[in-house]
Tab-separated table of C-alpha atoms and ligand atoms in Angstrom:
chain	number	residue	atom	x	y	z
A	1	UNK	CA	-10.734	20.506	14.621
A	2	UNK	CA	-12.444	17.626	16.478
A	3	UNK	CA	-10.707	17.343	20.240
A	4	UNK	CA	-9.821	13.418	19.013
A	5	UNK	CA	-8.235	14.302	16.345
A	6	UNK	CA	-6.126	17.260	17.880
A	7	UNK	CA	-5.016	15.097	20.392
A	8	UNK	CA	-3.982	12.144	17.968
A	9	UNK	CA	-1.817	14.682	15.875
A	10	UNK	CA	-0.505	15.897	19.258
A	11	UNK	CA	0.750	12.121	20.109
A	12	UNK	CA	1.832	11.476	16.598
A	13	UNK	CA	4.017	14.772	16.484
A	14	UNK	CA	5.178	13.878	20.452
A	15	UNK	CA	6.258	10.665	19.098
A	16	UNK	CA	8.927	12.134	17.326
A	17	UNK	CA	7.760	10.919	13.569
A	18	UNK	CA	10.563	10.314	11.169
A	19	UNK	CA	11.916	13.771	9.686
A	20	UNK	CA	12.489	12.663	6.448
A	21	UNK	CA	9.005	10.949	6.265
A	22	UNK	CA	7.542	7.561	5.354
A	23	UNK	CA	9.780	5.563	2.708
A	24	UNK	CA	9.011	2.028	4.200
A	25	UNK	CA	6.799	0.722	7.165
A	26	UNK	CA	9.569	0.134	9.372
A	27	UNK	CA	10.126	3.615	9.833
A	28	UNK	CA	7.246	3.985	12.001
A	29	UNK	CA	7.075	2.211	15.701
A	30	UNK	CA	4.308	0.538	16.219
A	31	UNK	CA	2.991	2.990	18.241
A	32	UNK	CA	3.086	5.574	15.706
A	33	UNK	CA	1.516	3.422	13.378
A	34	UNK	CA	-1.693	2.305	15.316
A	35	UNK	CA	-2.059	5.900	16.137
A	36	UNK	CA	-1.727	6.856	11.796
A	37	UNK	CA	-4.694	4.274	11.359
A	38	UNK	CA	-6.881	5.876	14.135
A	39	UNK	CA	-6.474	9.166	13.502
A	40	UNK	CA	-7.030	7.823	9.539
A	41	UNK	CA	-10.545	6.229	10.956
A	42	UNK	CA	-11.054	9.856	13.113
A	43	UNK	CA	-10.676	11.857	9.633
A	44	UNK	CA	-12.786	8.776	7.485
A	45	UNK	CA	-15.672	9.848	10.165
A	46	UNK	CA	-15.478	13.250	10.098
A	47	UNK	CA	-15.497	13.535	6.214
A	48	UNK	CA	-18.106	11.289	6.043
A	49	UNK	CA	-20.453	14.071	8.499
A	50	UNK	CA	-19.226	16.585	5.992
A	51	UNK	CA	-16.378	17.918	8.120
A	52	UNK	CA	-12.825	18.720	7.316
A	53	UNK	CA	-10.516	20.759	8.426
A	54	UNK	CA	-7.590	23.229	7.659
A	55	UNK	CA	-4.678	20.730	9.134
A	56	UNK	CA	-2.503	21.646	5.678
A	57	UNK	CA	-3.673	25.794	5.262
A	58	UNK	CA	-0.962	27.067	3.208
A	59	UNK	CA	1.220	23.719	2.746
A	60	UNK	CA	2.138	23.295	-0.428
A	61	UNK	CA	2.845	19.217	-1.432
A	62	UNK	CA	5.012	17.800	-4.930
A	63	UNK	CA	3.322	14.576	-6.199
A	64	UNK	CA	6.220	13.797	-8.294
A	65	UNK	CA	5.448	10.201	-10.259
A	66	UNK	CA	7.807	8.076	-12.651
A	67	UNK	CA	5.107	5.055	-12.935
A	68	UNK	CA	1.525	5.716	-13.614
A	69	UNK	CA	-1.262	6.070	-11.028
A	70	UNK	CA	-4.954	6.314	-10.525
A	71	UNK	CA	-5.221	5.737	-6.371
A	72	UNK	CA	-2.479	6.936	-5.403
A	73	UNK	CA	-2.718	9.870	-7.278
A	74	UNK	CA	-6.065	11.308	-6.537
A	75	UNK	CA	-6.190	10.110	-2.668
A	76	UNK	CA	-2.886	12.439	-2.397
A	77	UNK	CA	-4.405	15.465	-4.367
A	78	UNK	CA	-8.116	14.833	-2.816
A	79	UNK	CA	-6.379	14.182	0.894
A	80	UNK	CA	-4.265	17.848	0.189
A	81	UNK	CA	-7.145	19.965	-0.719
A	82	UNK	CA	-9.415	18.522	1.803
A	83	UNK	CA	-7.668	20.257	4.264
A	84	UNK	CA	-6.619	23.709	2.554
A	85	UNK	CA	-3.171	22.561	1.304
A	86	UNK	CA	-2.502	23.091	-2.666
A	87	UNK	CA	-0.572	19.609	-4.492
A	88	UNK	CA	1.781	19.890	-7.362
A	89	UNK	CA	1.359	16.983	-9.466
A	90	UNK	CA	4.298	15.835	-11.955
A	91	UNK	CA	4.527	13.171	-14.368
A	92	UNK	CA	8.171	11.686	-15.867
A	93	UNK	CA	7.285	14.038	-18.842
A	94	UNK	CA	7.173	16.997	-17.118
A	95	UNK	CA	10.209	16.191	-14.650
A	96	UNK	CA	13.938	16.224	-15.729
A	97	UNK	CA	14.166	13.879	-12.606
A	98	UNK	CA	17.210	11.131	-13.855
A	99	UNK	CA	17.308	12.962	-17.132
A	100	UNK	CA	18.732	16.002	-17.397
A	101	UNK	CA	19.129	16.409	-13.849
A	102	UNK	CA	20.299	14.424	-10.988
A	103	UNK	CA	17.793	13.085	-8.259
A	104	UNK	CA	19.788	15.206	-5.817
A	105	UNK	CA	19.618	18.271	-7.492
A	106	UNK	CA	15.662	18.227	-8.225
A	107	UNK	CA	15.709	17.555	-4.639
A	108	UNK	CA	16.995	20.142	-3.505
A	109	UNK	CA	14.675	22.067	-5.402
A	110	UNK	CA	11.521	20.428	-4.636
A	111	UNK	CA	12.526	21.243	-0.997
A	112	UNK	CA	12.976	24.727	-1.544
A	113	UNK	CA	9.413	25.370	-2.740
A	114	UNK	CA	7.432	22.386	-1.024
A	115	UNK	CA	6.713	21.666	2.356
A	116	UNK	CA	6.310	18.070	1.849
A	117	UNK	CA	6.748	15.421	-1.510
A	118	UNK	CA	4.838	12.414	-2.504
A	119	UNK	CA	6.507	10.161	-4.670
A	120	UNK	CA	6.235	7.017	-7.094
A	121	UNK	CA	9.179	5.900	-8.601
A	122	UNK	CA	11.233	2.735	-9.936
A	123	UNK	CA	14.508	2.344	-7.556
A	124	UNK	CA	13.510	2.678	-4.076
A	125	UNK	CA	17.404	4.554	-3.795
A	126	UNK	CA	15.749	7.527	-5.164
A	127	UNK	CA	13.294	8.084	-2.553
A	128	UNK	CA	15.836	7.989	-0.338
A	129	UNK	CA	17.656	10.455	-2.032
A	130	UNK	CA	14.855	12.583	-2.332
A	131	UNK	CA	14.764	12.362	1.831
A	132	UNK	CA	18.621	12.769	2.192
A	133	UNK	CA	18.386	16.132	0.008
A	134	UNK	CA	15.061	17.476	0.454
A	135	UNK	CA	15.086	18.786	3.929
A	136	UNK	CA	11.051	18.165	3.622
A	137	UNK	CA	9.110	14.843	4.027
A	138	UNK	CA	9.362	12.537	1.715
A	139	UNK	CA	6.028	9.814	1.648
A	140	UNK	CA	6.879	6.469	-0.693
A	141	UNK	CA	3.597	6.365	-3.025
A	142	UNK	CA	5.749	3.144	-4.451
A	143	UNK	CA	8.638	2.269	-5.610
A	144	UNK	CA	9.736	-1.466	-7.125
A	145	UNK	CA	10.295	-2.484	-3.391
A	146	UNK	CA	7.729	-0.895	-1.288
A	147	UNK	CA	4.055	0.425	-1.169
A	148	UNK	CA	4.123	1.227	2.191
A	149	UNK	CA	0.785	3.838	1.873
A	150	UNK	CA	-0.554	0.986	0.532
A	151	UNK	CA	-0.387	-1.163	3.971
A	152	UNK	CA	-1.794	1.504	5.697
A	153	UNK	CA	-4.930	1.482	3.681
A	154	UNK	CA	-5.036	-2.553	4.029
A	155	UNK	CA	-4.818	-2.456	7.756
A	156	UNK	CA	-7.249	0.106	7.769
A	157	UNK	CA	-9.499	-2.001	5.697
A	158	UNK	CA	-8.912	-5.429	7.612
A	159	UNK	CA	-9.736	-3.907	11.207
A	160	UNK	CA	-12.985	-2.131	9.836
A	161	UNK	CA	-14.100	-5.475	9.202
A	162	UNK	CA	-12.651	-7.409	12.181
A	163	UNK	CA	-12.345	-4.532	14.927
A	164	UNK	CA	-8.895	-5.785	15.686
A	165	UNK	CA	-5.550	-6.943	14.072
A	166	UNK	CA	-4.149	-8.729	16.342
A	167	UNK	CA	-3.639	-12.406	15.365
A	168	UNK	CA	-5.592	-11.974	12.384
A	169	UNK	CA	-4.447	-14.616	9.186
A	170	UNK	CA	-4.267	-12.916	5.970
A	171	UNK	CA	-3.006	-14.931	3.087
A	172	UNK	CA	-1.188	-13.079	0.202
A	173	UNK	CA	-0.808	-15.029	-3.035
A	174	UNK	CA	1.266	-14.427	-6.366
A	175	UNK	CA	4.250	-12.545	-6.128
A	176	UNK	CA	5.128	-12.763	-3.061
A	177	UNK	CA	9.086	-10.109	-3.790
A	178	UNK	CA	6.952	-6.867	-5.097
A	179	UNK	CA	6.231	-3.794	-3.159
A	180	UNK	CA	2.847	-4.483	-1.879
A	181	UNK	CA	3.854	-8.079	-0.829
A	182	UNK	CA	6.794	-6.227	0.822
A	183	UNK	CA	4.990	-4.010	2.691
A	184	UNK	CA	2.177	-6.214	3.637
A	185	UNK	CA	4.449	-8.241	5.529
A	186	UNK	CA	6.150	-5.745	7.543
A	187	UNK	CA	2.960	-3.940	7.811
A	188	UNK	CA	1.318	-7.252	9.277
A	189	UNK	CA	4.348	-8.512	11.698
A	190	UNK	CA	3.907	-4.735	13.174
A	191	UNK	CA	0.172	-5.140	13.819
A	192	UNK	CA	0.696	-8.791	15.440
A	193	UNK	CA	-0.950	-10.602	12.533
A	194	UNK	CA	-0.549	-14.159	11.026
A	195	UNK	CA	0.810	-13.267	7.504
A	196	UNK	CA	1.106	-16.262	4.977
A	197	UNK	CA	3.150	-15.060	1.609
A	198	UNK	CA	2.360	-17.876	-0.765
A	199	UNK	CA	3.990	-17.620	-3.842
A	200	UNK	CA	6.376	-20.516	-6.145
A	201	UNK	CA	9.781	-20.761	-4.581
A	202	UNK	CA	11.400	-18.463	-7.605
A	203	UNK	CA	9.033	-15.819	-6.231
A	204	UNK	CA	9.620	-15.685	-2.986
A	205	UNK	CA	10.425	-12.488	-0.821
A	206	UNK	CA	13.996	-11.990	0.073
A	207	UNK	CA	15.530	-13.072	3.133
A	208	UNK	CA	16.714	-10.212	4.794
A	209	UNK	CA	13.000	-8.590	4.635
A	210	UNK	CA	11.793	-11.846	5.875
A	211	UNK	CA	13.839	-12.402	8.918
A	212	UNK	CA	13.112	-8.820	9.948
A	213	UNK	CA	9.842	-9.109	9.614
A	214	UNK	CA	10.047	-12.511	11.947
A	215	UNK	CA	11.905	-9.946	14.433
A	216	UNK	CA	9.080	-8.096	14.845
A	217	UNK	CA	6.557	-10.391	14.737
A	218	UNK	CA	8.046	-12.483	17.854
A	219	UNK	CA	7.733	-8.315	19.239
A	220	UNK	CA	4.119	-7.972	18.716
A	221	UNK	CA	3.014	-11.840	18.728
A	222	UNK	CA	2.272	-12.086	15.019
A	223	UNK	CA	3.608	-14.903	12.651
A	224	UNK	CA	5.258	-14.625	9.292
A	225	UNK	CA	5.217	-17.984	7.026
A	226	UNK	CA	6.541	-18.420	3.468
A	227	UNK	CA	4.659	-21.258	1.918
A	228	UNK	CA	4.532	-22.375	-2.161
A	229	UNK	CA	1.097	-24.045	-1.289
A	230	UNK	CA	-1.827	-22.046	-1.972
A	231	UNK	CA	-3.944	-24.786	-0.451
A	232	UNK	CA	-1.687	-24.782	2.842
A	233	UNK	CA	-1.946	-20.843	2.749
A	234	UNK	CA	-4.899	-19.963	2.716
A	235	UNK	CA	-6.572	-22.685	5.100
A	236	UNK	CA	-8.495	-20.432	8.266
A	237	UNK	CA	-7.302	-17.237	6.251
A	238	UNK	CA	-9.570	-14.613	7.515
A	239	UNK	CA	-8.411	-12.261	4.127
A	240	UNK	CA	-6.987	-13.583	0.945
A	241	UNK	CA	-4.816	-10.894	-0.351
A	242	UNK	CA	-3.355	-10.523	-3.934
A	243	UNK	CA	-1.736	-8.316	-6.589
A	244	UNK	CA	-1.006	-7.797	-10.182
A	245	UNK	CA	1.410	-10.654	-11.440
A	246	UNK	CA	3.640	-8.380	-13.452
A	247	UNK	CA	4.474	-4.648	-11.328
A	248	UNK	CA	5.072	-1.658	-13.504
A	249	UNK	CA	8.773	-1.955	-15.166
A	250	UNK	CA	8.423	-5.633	-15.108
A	251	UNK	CA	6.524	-5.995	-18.091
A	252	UNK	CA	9.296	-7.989	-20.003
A	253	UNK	CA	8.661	-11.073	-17.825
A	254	UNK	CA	4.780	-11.426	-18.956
A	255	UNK	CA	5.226	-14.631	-20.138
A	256	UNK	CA	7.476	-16.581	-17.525
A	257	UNK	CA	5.165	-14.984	-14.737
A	258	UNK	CA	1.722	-16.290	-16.399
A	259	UNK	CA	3.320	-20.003	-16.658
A	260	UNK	CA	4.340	-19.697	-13.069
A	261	UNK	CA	1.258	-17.992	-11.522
A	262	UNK	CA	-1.580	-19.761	-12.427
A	263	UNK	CA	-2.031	-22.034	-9.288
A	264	UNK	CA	-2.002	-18.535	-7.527
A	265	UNK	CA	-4.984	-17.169	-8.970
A	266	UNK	CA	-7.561	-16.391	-6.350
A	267	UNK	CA	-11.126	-17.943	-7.475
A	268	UNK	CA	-13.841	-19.132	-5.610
A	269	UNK	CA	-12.465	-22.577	-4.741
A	270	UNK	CA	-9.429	-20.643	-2.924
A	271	UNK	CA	-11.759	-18.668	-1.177
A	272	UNK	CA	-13.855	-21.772	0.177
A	273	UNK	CA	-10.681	-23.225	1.101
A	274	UNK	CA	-9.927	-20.602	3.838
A	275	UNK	CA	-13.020	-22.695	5.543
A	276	UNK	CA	-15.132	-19.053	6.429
A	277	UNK	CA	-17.288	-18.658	3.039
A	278	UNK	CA	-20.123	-20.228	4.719
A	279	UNK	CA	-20.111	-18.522	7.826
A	280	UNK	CA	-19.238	-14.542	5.597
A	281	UNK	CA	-15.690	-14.307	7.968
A	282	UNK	CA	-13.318	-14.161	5.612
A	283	UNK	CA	-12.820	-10.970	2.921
A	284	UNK	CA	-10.801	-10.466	-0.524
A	285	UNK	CA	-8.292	-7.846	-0.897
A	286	UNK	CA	-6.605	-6.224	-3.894
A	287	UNK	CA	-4.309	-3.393	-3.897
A	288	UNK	CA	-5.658	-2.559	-7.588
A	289	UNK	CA	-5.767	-2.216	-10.364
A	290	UNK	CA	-6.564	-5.876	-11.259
A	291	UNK	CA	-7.108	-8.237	-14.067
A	292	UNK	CA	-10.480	-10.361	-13.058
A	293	UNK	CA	-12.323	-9.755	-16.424
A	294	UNK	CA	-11.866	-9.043	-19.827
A	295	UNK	CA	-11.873	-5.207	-20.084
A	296	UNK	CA	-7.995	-4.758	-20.645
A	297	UNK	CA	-6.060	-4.699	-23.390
A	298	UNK	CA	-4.168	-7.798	-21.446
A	299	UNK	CA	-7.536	-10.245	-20.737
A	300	UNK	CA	-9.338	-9.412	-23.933
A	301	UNK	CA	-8.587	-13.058	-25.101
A	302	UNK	CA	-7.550	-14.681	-21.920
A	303	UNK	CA	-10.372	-13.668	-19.160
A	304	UNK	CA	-8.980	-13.054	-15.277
A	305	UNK	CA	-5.681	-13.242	-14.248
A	306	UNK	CA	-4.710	-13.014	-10.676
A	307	UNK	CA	-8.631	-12.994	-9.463
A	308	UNK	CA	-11.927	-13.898	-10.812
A	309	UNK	CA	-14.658	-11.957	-11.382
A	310	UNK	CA	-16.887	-13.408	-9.061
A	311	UNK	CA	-14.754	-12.903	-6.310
A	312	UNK	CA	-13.811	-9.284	-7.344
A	313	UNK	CA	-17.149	-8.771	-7.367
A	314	UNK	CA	-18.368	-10.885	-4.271
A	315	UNK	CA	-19.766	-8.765	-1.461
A	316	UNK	CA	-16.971	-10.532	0.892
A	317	UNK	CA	-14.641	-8.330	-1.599
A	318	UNK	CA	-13.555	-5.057	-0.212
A	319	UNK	CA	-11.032	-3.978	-2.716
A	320	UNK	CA	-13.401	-0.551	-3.014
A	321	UNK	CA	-12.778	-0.132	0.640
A	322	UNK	CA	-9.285	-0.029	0.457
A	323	UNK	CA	-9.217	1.909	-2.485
A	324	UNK	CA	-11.450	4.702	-0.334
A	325	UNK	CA	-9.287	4.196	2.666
A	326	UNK	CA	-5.949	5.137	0.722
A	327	UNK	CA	-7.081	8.523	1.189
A	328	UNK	CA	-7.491	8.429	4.604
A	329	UNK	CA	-4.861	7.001	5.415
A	330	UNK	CA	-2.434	9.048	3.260
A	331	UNK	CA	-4.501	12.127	4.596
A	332	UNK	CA	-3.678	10.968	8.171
A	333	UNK	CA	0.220	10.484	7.289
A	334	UNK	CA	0.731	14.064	5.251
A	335	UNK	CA	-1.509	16.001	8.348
A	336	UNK	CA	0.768	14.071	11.257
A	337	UNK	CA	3.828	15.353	9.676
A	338	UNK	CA	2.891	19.266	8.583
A	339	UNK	CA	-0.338	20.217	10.476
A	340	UNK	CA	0.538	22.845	12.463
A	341	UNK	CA	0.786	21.860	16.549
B	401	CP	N1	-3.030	0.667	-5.453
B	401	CP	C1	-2.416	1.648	-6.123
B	401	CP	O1	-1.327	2.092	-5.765
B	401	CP	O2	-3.082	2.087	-7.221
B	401	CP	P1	-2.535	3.121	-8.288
B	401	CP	O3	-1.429	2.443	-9.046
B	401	CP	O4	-3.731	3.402	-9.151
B	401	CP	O5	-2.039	4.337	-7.573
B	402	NVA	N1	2.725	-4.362	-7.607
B	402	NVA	C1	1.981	-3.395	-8.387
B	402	NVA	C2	1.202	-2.508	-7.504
B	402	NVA	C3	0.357	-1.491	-8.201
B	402	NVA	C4	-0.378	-0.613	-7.256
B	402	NVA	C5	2.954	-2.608	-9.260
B	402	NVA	O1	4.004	-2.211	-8.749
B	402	NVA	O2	2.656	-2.385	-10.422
C-alpha cells in the first residue's frame, strides 16, 4: 500500500468515522469528508498505474437493492474486488426484506455474515434500521431522500476540474426535494460552495434540510439559495447540475412533473447563460441515468427531457467522469471503514 494512502486511512480511522456508516452526508465532519475525496483521488491514481491493493482481504460486503441500479451497482462490486474483498449482491426478488421478514430481522442477519452492507432502498427509515440492527456499516447507495455516495462522486468530479471547492457556484435544476438534490446541498454547504437549487416553488427542498444546510454553510463560508428562476440560477454557475424529473417509485406523477419541468431543462441556452461557455469554465453534471435523446422507452416520441443531447454530449459535460469517480469514491468510503489499521 502506497505510504499516502496508509496514512489517509490512518486519519480517516483516527477520526473516529461513524460506526454505523454513511446513511447521509452529515454524518461525516468535514474533515472526514475532504480526507474520503483525497484518499478517493489517491486510489483513482493508483488504479489508473495498474495498482491496487488488498485494503478489503477477506471482507465480505451485502449489496442489498430494492430499486434498480447500473452505477451504483457495479462501482460497489468493482470497488470490493479491487481490493480482495468478495460482494453479495441482492435484488428485491431474491430478499424477503419488508416481505416476509422484517427489516430488523434481515438485519440482524446480514450482520452476522457480512462485514459491511451497501444498500438502495425506498424509505430512508430502513437504512437506518439496517444501521440500528446490523452491528456492521451500513453505506446509503440511495434511498427516496438521499444519495449521499452520489455527492461524493460530484465533489470529486467538480474539484478535478477546478482544483478547489471552495466558493465554487454550482446550479442544480429540476427537482430540487429528491435524493441527489438532497445530498448535493449538504454535500456543497460542507465543501464551502455556492449551491443554487432551482426548481418551481411546489418542488422545492424542505425546510428543515435547507436551514441546516445554511448552518453549515455560514461554518465553511459557502452559500445555499433556493431560487424558481432558472435564468437567476444559473448566471456565473461554474457547473449546471441536474437529475431525472421523476426518481424511482415516483413514476405515478409523470405527467404533473413534465408540465412543471420544462423551463428546467438544461439546453444550450442555459448553459450560455452561466456567462463561461465562451471562455470553457463552466461543466454539466448528471447523476445518470438521463433522458437527453430518444433511446428510451420514455423519449421515443418526445426527444430529451431534463438535458439535451448536445449538452450531454458537449465536451464541457463530465457526466462520464462522475460516473467513473462513483467507484472511487465508494472504494475510498468501504476501505476507510474495514481496511485493516
Ligand atoms: N447515479 C446512480 O446512482 O446510478 P444508478 O441508478 O445506475 O446506480
Ligand atoms: N433521483 C434519481 C436518481 C437516480 C440515480 C432517482 O432516485 O431515481
Amino acid at each position: 500500500m502506497a505510504a499516502a494512502i496508509s496514512e489517509m486511512l490512518n486519519a480517516l480511522q483516527d477520526s473516529c468515522l461513524p460506526e454505523r456508516g454513511l446513511l447521509r452526508l452529515y454524518d461525516l465532519t468535514e474533515k472526514q469528508m475532504f480526507l474520503l475525496l483525497d484518499l478517493a483521488a489517491a486510489l483513482k491514481q493508483d488504479r489508473q498505474t495498474g495498482r491496487c491493493g488488498r485494503l478489503l482481504s477477506g471482507r465480505n460486503i451485502a449489496v442489498p437493492f430494492e430499486k434498480s441500479s447500473t452505477r451504483t451497482r457495479v462501482a460497489t462490486t468493482v470497488a470490493i474486488a479491487d481490493e480482495g474483498g468478495r460482494s453479495e449482491y441482492l435484488s428485491a426478488n431474491d430478499m424477503h426484506l419488508g416481505k416476509k421478514e422484517s427489516v430488523k430481522d434481515t438485519a440482524r442477519v446480514l450482520g452476522r455474515l457480512f462485514d459491511g452492507i451497501m444498500f438502495r432502498g425506498f424509505a430512508h427509515r430502513t437504512a437506518e434500521l439496517l444501521a440500528d440492527h446490523s452491528g456492521v456499516p451500513v453505506w446509503n447507495g440511495l434511498t427516496d431522500e438521499f444519495h449521499p455516495t452520489q455527492a461524493l462522486a460530484d465533489l470529486l468530479t467538480v474539484r478535478e476540474r477546478f482544483g478547489n471547492l471552495q466558493g465554487v457556484k454550482l446550479a442544480y435544476l429540476g427537482d430540487g426535494r429528491n435524493n441527489v438534490a438532497n445530498s448535493l446541498m449538504e454535500g456543497c454547504a460542507k465543501a464551502g460552495m455556492r449551491f443554487v437549487n432551482c426548481s418551481p416553488p411546489q418542488l422545492s427542498p424542505r425546510a428543515d434540510l435547507v436551514a441546516h444546510a445554511e448552518e453549515i454553510a455560514a461554518r465553511t463560508g459557502g452559500q445555499i439559495s433556493i431560487v424558481n428562476d432558472p435564468v437567476v440560477a444559473v448566471h456565473d454557475a461554474q457547473a449546471v447540475y441536474t437529475d431525472v424529473w421523476v426518481s424511482m417509485g415516483e413514476e405515478s406523477k409523470r405527467e404533473e412533473r413534465m408540465d412543471m419541468l420544462w423551463p428546467y431543462q438544461v439546453n444550450m441556452e442555459t448553459m450560455r447563460r452561466t456567462g463561461r461557455l465562451d471562455d470553457d469554465s463552466v461543466i454539466f453534471l448528471h447523476c445518470l441515468p438521463a433522458f437527453h435523446d430518444h433511446h428510451t422507452e420514455l423519449t421515443r416520441d418526445i426527444g430529451a427531457l431534463e438535458v439535451t443531447d448536445d449538452v450531454f454530449e458537449a465536451p464541457f459535460s463530465k457526466v462520464f467522469d462522475q460516473a467513473e469517480n462513483r467507484m472511487h469514491t465508494i472504494k475510498a468510503l468501504i476501505a476507510a471503514s474495514l481496511a485493516p489499521r
